[in-house]
Amino acid sequence: MSEKGTVYNIQRFSTSDGPGIRTTIFLKGCNLRCQWCHNPESYILKKQLMWDADQCTKCQNCNKICKKNIQYDNRIDNLDCDLCGECVKSCYFDALKMFGEQKTASEVASLVQKDITYYNNSGGGLTISGGEALLQADFVASIFKKTSNVNIHNALDTALNVKYDKIEKVMPFIDLFLIDLKIMDTNKHKLYTGVHNKLILENARRIFETGKEVNIRIPIMEDVNDDIQNMKDLLGFIEGYENITKIDLLPYHNLGVNKSIAIGLKGKEFKTPSKQKMDDLDKLIKSRR
């Protein structure tokens, strides 16, 4: 097990990543490229500089303090930048932010344990997410082992686009899988995420067979995966597994667009499905479950 990993955010008192009050640890690194991603700062494993144009006052403090004498010109992809972070410290308006920090499993587990009373009172616990958390499977296993030793409920949020041996590393310590199943058609899945879903579905099936509790999470975008057929295919895929206790439909939001631009990527915006469409999908789920 690895004692160190790269974390880009820690959210305490979360109520949207599993049951109860939770601490959610977000790890860097992802091998999908979902066009609607709301956390593009998680893509690469190393730390990353983000520039928010809306917050920037063009005060030039960052240019003046840079040891590399980089003339900041509204770009954050300068190859000479060594990510020392001095420019971030000089920015009084939070236009520059650094994402990604090396932490030890002991540090993370110690932080998580501070809120154990809240977990116990609410049925909550720890959730590790990403990015794709399983790209740092040894680190995840090390954290989960420490928190399970003090009876904290452990949940893993994953898209499962990894070899199964990575899943096996964390399996003994997991109480709940939060599995992202985005699009059932494999070619359409590749079009919108960059990969086919054969491995993802194979891994999901193997997890279902273990009897571990599973929640399915589906981000819904208009004209991408909000069609009835996609939902019927998903319901057919999970039929018969009583350990799948919940299906969460997550309507698209565009918070990732500006973040993509802020790290030098092109942001692509989708449409949020209508309330009627979301209701129709929800009714279909309830009619089959």
Coordinates of C-alpha atoms in Angstrom, one line a residue:
M1 CA 0.0 0.0 0.0
S2 CA 1.2 3.5 -0.8
E3 CA 1.3 6.0 2.1
K4 CA 1.3 9.0 -0.3
G5 CA -1.1 10.3 -2.9
T6 CA -2.2 13.5 -4.6
V7 CA -5.3 15.2 -3.3
Y8 CA -6.9 18.3 -4.9
N9 CA -9.8 18.9 -2.5
I10 CA -11.2 17.8 0.8
Q11 CA -14.8 18.6 1.5
R12 CA -16.0 18.1 5.1
F13 CA -19.7 17.9 6.0
S14 CA -20.7 16.7 2.5
T15 CA -24.2 15.4 2.1
S16 CA -24.2 14.5 -1.6
D17 CA -21.6 11.7 -1.8
G18 CA -23.3 8.8 0.0
P19 CA -25.5 8.6 3.1
G20 CA -25.4 10.9 6.1
I21 CA -22.8 13.6 6.8
R22 CA -19.5 12.7 5.1
T23 CA -16.0 13.8 4.4
T24 CA -15.2 13.6 0.7
I25 CA -11.6 13.3 -0.5
F26 CA -11.0 14.2 -4.1
L27 CA -7.9 12.7 -5.7
K28 CA -6.2 13.9 -8.9
G29 CA -5.9 11.8 -12.0
C30 CA -8.6 10.5 -14.4
N31 CA -8.4 8.3 -17.5
L32 CA -11.8 9.5 -18.9
R33 CA -12.3 12.7 -20.7
C34 CA -16.1 13.3 -20.2
Q35 CA -17.0 16.3 -22.3
W36 CA -19.3 17.5 -19.5
C37 CA -16.8 17.0 -16.7
H38 CA -17.4 19.4 -13.7
N39 CA -14.0 18.7 -12.2
P40 CA -11.5 19.0 -15.1
E41 CA -8.8 20.1 -12.6
S42 CA -8.7 16.4 -11.6
Y43 CA -7.5 15.1 -15.0
I44 CA -3.8 15.0 -14.5
L45 CA -2.0 13.5 -11.4
K46 CA 0.4 16.3 -10.9
K47 CA -0.5 19.6 -9.3
Q48 CA -1.9 22.3 -11.6
L49 CA -2.2 26.1 -11.7
M50 CA -5.6 27.6 -12.4
W51 CA -6.3 31.2 -13.5
D52 CA -9.8 32.6 -13.0
A53 CA -10.3 35.5 -15.5
D54 CA -13.3 36.8 -13.7
Q55 CA -11.3 37.3 -10.5
C56 CA -8.1 38.7 -12.1
T57 CA -7.6 42.5 -11.8
K58 CA -4.4 42.6 -13.9
C59 CA -2.5 43.9 -10.9
Q60 CA 0.7 42.1 -12.2
N61 CA 1.8 41.0 -8.8
C62 CA 2.2 37.5 -10.1
N63 CA 4.6 38.7 -12.9
K64 CA 6.7 40.7 -10.5
I65 CA 7.2 37.8 -8.0
C66 CA 7.9 35.0 -10.5
K67 CA 11.4 33.6 -10.0
K68 CA 11.4 32.4 -13.6
N69 CA 10.6 35.9 -14.9
I70 CA 7.5 34.6 -16.7
Q71 CA 5.5 37.4 -18.0
Y72 CA 2.0 36.4 -17.2
D73 CA -0.2 36.9 -20.2
N74 CA -3.5 35.2 -19.2
R75 CA -2.1 31.7 -19.9
I76 CA -1.4 29.0 -17.4
D77 CA 0.3 26.6 -19.7
N78 CA 3.8 28.1 -19.8
L79 CA 6.3 25.3 -20.0
D80 CA 8.9 27.3 -17.9
C81 CA 6.6 27.3 -14.9
D82 CA 7.8 25.0 -12.1
L83 CA 4.6 25.3 -10.1
C84 CA 6.4 26.8 -7.1
G85 CA 3.2 28.5 -6.1
E86 CA 4.7 31.9 -5.2
C87 CA 2.3 33.6 -7.7
V88 CA -0.6 32.1 -5.9
K89 CA 0.5 33.5 -2.6
S90 CA 0.9 37.0 -4.2
C91 CA -2.7 37.0 -5.7
Y92 CA -4.9 38.9 -3.3
F93 CA -8.1 38.2 -5.3
D94 CA -7.8 34.4 -5.6
A95 CA -7.5 34.6 -9.4
L96 CA -4.7 32.1 -9.2
K97 CA -5.1 28.8 -7.4
M98 CA -3.0 25.6 -7.1
F99 CA -4.8 22.3 -7.3
G100 CA -3.0 19.1 -6.1
E101 CA -1.1 18.4 -2.9
Q102 CA 0.9 15.4 -1.8
K103 CA -0.6 14.0 1.4
T104 CA 0.0 10.8 3.4
A105 CA -2.7 8.3 4.2
S106 CA -2.2 9.0 7.9
E107 CA -2.7 12.7 7.4
V108 CA -6.0 12.1 5.5
A109 CA -7.3 9.5 7.9
S110 CA -6.5 11.7 10.9
L111 CA -8.4 14.6 9.3
V112 CA -11.4 12.3 8.6
Q113 CA -11.5 11.0 12.1
K114 CA -12.1 14.5 13.5
D115 CA -15.8 14.3 12.4
I116 CA -16.5 10.8 13.6
T117 CA -19.2 12.0 15.9
Y118 CA -21.1 13.5 13.0
Y119 CA -20.7 10.3 11.0
N120 CA -22.0 8.2 13.8
N121 CA -25.0 10.4 14.5
S122 CA -26.0 10.7 10.8
G123 CA -25.1 7.3 9.3
G124 CA -22.3 9.0 7.4
G125 CA -18.6 8.4 6.9
L126 CA -15.8 8.8 4.3
T127 CA -16.1 9.0 0.6
I128 CA -13.1 9.0 -1.7
S129 CA -13.7 10.4 -5.2
G130 CA -11.8 11.9 -8.1
G131 CA -10.9 12.2 -10.8
E132 CA -10.7 8.4 -10.8
A133 CA -9.6 7.5 -7.3
L134 CA -8.6 4.0 -8.4
L135 CA -5.7 5.3 -10.3
Q136 CA -4.2 5.8 -6.9
A137 CA -5.6 2.5 -5.6
D138 CA -2.7 1.8 -3.1
F139 CA -3.2 5.2 -1.5
V140 CA -7.0 4.7 -1.3
A141 CA -6.6 1.2 0.2
S142 CA -4.2 2.6 2.8
I143 CA -6.7 5.4 3.8
F144 CA -9.6 3.0 3.9
K145 CA -7.7 0.5 6.0
K146 CA -7.0 3.1 8.6
T147 CA -10.6 4.5 8.7
S148 CA -12.2 1.0 8.7
N149 CA -10.1 0.2 11.8
V150 CA -12.1 2.8 13.7
N151 CA -15.4 1.7 12.2
I152 CA -15.9 4.6 9.8
H153 CA -18.2 3.8 6.8
N154 CA -16.1 3.8 3.6
A155 CA -17.6 4.7 0.2
L156 CA -15.8 4.8 -3.1
D157 CA -17.0 7.0 -6.0
T158 CA -15.6 5.5 -9.2
A159 CA -16.1 5.2 -13.0
L160 CA -14.4 1.7 -13.0
N161 CA -12.2 2.3 -16.0
V162 CA -9.3 0.4 -14.5
K163 CA -8.0 -3.2 -14.4
Y164 CA -9.9 -5.3 -11.8
D165 CA -6.7 -5.8 -9.7
K166 CA -6.9 -2.2 -8.6
I167 CA -10.5 -2.8 -7.4
E168 CA -9.4 -5.9 -5.5
K169 CA -6.9 -3.7 -3.6
V170 CA -9.6 -1.6 -2.0
M171 CA -12.4 -4.2 -1.9
P172 CA -11.8 -5.5 1.7
F173 CA -12.3 -2.0 3.1
I174 CA -15.3 -0.7 1.2
D175 CA -18.9 -0.6 2.5
L176 CA -20.4 1.2 -0.4
F177 CA -19.6 1.6 -4.1
L178 CA -20.9 4.8 -5.9
I179 CA -20.6 3.7 -9.5
D180 CA -20.8 6.2 -12.4
L181 CA -22.5 4.6 -15.4
K182 CA -22.9 7.3 -17.9
I183 CA -24.0 5.9 -21.3
M184 CA -24.8 2.2 -22.1
D185 CA -24.1 2.3 -25.8
T186 CA -20.4 1.6 -26.2
N187 CA -19.8 3.7 -29.3
K188 CA -21.7 6.6 -27.9
H189 CA -19.8 6.2 -24.6
K190 CA -16.5 6.5 -26.5
L191 CA -17.7 9.6 -28.4
Y192 CA -18.5 11.5 -25.2
T193 CA -15.9 10.1 -22.7
G194 CA -13.0 9.0 -24.9
V195 CA -13.2 5.3 -24.1
H196 CA -15.5 2.4 -24.8
N197 CA -17.4 1.0 -21.8
K198 CA -16.7 -2.7 -22.1
L199 CA -14.2 -2.8 -19.2
I200 CA -16.3 -0.5 -17.1
L201 CA -19.4 -2.8 -17.5
E202 CA -17.3 -5.9 -16.9
N203 CA -16.0 -4.4 -13.6
A204 CA -19.4 -3.3 -12.5
R205 CA -20.8 -6.8 -13.1
R206 CA -18.1 -8.3 -11.0
I207 CA -18.7 -5.9 -8.2
F208 CA -22.4 -6.6 -8.3
E209 CA -21.6 -10.3 -7.9
T210 CA -19.7 -9.6 -4.6
G211 CA -22.9 -8.5 -2.8
K212 CA -21.3 -5.2 -1.7
E213 CA -23.8 -2.4 -1.5
V214 CA -23.9 -0.3 -4.7
N215 CA -25.4 3.0 -5.7
I216 CA -25.6 3.9 -9.4
R217 CA -24.9 7.6 -10.3
I218 CA -25.8 8.9 -13.7
P219 CA -25.1 12.5 -14.9
I220 CA -27.9 13.4 -17.3
M221 CA -27.3 15.7 -20.3
E222 CA -30.0 16.6 -22.8
D223 CA -29.6 14.8 -26.2
V224 CA -26.7 12.8 -24.8
N225 CA -28.1 10.2 -22.4
D226 CA -31.5 11.5 -21.4
D227 CA -33.3 9.1 -23.7
I228 CA -35.6 6.3 -22.5
Q229 CA -33.7 3.6 -24.3
N230 CA -30.4 4.3 -22.4
M231 CA -32.3 4.0 -19.1
K232 CA -34.0 0.8 -20.2
D233 CA -30.6 -0.6 -21.1
L234 CA -29.1 0.3 -17.8
L235 CA -32.1 -1.1 -15.8
G236 CA -31.7 -4.3 -17.8
F237 CA -28.0 -4.4 -17.0
I238 CA -28.6 -4.1 -13.2
E239 CA -31.8 -6.2 -13.0
G240 CA -31.8 -8.8 -10.3
Y241 CA -29.2 -7.3 -8.0
E242 CA -30.8 -6.5 -4.7
N243 CA -27.5 -5.0 -3.4
I244 CA -28.0 -2.1 -5.8
T245 CA -29.9 0.0 -3.4
K246 CA -30.2 3.4 -5.1
I247 CA -30.0 5.1 -8.5
D248 CA -29.2 8.8 -8.5
L249 CA -30.0 10.9 -11.6
L250 CA -27.7 14.0 -11.6
P251 CA -28.9 16.7 -13.9
Y252 CA -26.1 18.4 -15.8
H253 CA -24.7 21.7 -14.6
N254 CA -22.1 23.9 -16.3
L255 CA -19.7 24.6 -13.4
G256 CA -17.0 22.8 -15.2
V257 CA -16.9 25.0 -18.2
N258 CA -15.1 28.0 -16.6
K259 CA -12.8 25.6 -14.7
S260 CA -11.8 24.0 -18.0
I261 CA -11.0 27.4 -19.5
A262 CA -9.1 28.4 -16.3
I263 CA -6.6 25.5 -16.8
G264 CA -6.2 26.1 -20.5
L265 CA -8.7 23.7 -21.9
K266 CA -11.7 24.4 -24.1
G267 CA -14.9 24.3 -22.1
K268 CA -17.9 22.6 -23.8
E269 CA -21.4 23.4 -22.5
F270 CA -24.4 21.0 -22.6
K271 CA -28.0 21.5 -21.9
T272 CA -29.7 20.5 -18.7
P273 CA -32.6 18.1 -19.2
S274 CA -36.1 19.5 -18.6
K275 CA -37.9 18.7 -15.4
Q276 CA -40.4 16.6 -17.4
K277 CA -37.6 14.5 -18.9
M278 CA -36.0 13.9 -15.5
D279 CA -39.4 13.0 -14.1
D280 CA -40.0 10.5 -16.9
L281 CA -36.7 8.8 -16.2
D282 CA -37.4 8.7 -12.5
K283 CA -40.8 7.1 -13.2
L284 CA -39.2 4.5 -15.4
I285 CA -36.8 3.6 -12.6
K286 CA -39.5 3.3 -10.0
S287 CA -41.6 1.1 -12.3
R288 CA -38.8 -1.4 -12.7
R289 CA -37.2 -1.4 -9.3

